[in-house]
Short mmCIF file of C-alpha atoms in Angstrom, two decimals:
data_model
loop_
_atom_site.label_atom_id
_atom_site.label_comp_id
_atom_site.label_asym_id
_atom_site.label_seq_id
_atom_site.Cartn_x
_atom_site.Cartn_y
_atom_site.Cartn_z
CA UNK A 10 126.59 -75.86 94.06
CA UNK A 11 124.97 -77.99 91.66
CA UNK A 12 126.66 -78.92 88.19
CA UNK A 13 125.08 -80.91 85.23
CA UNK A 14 127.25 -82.37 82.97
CA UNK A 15 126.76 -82.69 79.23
CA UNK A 16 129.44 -83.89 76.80
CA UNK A 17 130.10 -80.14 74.94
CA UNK A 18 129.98 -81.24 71.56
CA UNK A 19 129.02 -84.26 69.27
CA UNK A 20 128.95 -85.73 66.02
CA UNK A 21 126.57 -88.17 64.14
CA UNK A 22 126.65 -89.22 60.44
CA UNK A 23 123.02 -88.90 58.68
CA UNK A 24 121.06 -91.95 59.56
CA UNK A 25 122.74 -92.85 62.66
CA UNK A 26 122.40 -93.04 66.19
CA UNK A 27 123.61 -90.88 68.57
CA UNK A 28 123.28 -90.93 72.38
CA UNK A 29 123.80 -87.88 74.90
CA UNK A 30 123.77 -87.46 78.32
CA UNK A 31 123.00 -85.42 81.36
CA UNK A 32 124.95 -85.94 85.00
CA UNK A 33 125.30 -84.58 88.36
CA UNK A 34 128.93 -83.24 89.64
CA UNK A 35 128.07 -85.25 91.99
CA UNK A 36 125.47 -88.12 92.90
CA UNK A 37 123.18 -89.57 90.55
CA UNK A 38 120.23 -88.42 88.06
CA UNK A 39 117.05 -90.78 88.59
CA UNK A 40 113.79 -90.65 87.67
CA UNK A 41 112.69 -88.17 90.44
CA UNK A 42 115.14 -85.20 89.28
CA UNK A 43 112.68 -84.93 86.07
CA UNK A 44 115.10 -84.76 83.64
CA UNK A 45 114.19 -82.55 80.64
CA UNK A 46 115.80 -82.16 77.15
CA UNK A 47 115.58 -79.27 74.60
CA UNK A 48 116.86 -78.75 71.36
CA UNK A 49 117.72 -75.45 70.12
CA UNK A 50 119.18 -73.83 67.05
CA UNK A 51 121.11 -70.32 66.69
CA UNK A 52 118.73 -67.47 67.38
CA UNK A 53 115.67 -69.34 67.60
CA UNK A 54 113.54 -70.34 70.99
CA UNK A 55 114.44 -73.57 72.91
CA UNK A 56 112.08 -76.32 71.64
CA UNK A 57 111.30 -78.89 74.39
CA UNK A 58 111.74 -82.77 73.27
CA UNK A 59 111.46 -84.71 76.34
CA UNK A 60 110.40 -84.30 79.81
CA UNK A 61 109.69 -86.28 82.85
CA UNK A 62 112.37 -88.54 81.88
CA UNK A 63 110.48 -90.50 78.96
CA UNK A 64 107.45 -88.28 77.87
CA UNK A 65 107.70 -87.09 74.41
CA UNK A 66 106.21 -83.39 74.13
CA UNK A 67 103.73 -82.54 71.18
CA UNK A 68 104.70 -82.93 67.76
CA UNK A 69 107.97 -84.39 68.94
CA UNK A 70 108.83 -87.33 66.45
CA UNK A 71 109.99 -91.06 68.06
CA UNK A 72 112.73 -90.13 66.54
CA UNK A 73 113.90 -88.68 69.53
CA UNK A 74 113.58 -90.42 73.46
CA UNK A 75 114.59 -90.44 76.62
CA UNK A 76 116.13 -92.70 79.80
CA UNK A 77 118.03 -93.23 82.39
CA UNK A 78 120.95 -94.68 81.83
CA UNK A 79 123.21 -95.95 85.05
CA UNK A 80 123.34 -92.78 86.95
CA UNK A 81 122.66 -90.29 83.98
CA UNK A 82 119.93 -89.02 81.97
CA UNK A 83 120.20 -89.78 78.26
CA UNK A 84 118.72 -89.10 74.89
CA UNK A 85 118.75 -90.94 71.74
CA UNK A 86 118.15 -89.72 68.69
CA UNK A 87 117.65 -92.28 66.42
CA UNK A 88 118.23 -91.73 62.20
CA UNK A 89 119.78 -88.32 62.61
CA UNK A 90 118.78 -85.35 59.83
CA UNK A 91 120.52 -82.65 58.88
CA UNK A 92 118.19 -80.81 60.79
CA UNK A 93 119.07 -82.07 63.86
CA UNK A 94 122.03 -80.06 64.04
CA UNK A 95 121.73 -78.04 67.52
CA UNK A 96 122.18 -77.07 70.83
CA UNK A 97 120.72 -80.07 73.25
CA UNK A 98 120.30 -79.10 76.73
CA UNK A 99 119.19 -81.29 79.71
CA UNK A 100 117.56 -79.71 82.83
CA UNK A 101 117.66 -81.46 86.01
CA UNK A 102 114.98 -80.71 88.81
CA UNK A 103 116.30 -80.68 92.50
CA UNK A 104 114.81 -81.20 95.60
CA UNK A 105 115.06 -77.71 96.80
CA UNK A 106 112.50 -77.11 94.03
CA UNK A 107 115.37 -75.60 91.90
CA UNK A 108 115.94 -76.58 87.79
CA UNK A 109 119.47 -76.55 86.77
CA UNK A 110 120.50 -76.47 82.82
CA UNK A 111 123.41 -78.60 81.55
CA UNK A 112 126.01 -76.32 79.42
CA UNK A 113 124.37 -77.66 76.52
CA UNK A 114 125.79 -80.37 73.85
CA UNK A 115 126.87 -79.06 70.41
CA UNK A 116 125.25 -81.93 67.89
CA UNK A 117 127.03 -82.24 64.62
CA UNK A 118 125.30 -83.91 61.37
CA UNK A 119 128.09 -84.84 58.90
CA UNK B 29 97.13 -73.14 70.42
CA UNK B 30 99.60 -72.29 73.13
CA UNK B 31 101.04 -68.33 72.89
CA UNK B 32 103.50 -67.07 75.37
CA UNK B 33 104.75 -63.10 74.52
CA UNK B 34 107.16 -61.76 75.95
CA UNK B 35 107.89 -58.02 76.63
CA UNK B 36 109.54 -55.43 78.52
CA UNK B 37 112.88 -55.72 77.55
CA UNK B 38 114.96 -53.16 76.40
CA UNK B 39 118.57 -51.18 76.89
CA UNK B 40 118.72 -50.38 80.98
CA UNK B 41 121.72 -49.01 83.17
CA UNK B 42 123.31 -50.78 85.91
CA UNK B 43 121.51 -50.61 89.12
CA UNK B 44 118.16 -49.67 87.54
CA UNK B 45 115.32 -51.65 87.48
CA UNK B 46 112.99 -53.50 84.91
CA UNK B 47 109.54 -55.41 84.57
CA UNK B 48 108.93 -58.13 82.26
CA UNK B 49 106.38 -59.74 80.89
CA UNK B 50 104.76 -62.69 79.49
CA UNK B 51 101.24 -62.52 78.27
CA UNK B 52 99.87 -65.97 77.74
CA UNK B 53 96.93 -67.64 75.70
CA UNK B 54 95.48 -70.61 74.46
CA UNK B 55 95.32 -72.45 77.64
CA UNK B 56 94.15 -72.25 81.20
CA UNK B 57 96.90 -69.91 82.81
CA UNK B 58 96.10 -70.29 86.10
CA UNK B 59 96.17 -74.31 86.22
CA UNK B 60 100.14 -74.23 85.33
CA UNK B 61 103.70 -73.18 86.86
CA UNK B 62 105.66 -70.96 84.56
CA UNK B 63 109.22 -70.16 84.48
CA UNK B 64 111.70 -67.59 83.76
CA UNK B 65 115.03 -68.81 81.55
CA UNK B 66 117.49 -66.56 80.51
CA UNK B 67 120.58 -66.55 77.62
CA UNK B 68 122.92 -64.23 77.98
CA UNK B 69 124.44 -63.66 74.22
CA UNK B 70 126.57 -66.34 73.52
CA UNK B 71 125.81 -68.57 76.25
CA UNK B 72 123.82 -71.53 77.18
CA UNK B 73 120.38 -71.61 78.98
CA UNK B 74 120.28 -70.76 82.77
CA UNK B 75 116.78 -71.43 84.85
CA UNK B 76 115.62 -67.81 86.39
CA UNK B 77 112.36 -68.49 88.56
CA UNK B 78 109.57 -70.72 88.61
CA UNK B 79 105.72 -69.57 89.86
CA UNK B 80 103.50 -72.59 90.57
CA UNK B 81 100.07 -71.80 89.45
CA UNK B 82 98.81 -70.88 92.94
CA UNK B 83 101.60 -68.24 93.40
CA UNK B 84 103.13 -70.13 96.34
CA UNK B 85 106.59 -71.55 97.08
CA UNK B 86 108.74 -69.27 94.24
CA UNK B 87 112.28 -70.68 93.77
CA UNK B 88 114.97 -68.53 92.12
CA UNK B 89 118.35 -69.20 90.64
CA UNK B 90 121.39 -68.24 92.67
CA UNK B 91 122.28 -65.57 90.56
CA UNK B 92 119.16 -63.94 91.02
CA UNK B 93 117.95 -64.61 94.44
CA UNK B 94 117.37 -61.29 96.20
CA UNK B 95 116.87 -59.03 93.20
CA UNK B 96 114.26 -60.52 91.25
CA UNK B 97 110.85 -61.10 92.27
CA UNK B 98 108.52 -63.43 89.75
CA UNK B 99 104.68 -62.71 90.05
CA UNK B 100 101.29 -63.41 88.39
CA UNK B 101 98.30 -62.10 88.07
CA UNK B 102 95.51 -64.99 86.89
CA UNK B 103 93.25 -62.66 86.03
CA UNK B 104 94.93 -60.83 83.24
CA UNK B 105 97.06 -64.56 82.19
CA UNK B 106 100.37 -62.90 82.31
CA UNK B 107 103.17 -63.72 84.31
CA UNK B 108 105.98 -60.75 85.13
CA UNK B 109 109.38 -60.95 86.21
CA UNK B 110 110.61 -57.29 88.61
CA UNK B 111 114.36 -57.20 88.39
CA UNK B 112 116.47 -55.14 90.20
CA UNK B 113 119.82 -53.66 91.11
CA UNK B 114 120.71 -54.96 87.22
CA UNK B 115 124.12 -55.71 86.75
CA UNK B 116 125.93 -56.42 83.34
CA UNK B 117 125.96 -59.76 83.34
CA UNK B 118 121.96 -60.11 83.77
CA UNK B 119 122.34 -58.93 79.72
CA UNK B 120 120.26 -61.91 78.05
CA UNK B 121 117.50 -62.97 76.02
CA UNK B 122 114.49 -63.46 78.64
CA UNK B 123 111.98 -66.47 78.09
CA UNK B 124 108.85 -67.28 79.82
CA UNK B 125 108.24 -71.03 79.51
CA UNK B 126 105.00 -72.58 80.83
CA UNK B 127 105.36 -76.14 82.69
CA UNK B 128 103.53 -79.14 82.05
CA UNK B 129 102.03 -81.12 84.81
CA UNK B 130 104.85 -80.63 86.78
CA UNK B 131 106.99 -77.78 88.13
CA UNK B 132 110.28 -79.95 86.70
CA UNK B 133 110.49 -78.65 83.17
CA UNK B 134 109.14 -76.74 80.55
CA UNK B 135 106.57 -77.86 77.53
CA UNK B 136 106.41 -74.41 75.47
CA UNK B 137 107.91 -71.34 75.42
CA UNK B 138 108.24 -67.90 74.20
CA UNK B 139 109.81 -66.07 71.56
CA UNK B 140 112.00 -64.05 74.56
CA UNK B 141 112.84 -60.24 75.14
CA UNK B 142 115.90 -58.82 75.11
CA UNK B 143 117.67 -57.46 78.17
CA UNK B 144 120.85 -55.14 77.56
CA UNK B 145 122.42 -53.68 81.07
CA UNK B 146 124.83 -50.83 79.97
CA UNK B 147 125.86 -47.56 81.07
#
């Protein structure tokens, strides 16, 4: 069975930089699994950020982007807001034509 | 603009059975794959289905496989998701999420319906 692995919680000071990422229990995420990333806060619908790897979805500031990164997805978010404090979760797109969610990462602002 | 409505949820005992669905406007329904994501209270995200916009090749989460069935119908722009044999632990928040250009992920999404299993 398929696992993706996000770090469960993380913390960025206003203004900074933060990275996250998205793995496989085992082997590695490229550029073909699709990764996806979505932000979402408590009782509110996801809101999709990145898909296809690198491609920003509408309205989505620079703020935000996406990569591979050795054998993980990752996303930086670059001058962090207040607002920014969510639930990121990646989705990784298998061959079998299955998408698998991460357990989600826990962003801090303080 | 892009709308996606869910409905159909509601409060449903374990065993019975339940339609969803997702009533979509503001783009061409029947050029795009949508999805089915669940969140059961509490909990992160889990993929349900996906329905490429030709209605071939469905692919369904293991949890689901063999009791849910997603459909379409094109000509009304709604996508619906049968479940069946409901157990408690299909209680969730139910979103339809359309897919961009490729079946991979998910560009916009609903506002979900709520789905309570309980005797």
């Amino acid at each position: 069975q398929t696992v993706v692995t996000q770090e469960p919680s993380f913390s960025v000071s206003p203004g900074g930089t933060v990275t996250l990422t998205c793995g496989l229990s085992s082997g590695s995420v490229s550029s073909s699994n699709y990764p996806s990333w979505y932000q979402q806060t408590p009782g509110q619908a996801p809101r999709t950020l990145i898909y296809s790897t690198n491609t920003r979805s509408s309205g989505v500031p620079d703020r935000f982007s996406g990569f591979i990164f050795g054998n993980k997805a990752a996303l930086t978010i670059t001058g962090a807001q207040a607002d920014d404090e969510s639930d990121y979760y990646c989705v990784i797109y298998m061959d079998s034509g299955i998408s698998v969610f991460g357990g989600g990462t826990k962003l801090t602002v303080l | 603009q892009v709308q996606l409505v869910e409905s159909g949820g509601g409060v449903v005992q374990p065993g019975r059975s339940l339609r969803l669905s997702c009533a979509a406007s503001g783009f061409t329904f029947s050029s795009y794959g949508m999805h089915w994501v669940r969140q059961a209270p509490g909990k992160g995200l889990e993929w349900v289905a996906v329905m490429p916009p030709d209605g071939s090749n469905k692919y369904y989460g293991d949890s689901v496989k063999g009791r849910f069935t997603i459909s379409r119908d094109n000509s009304k722009n709604t996508l619906y998701l049968q479940m069946n044999s409901l157990r408690a632990e299909d209680t969730a928040v139910y979103y339809c999420a359309k897919s961009p250009w490729h079946l991979s992920s998910f560009d916009y999404w609903g506002q979900g319906t709520l789905v309570t299993v309980s005797s």
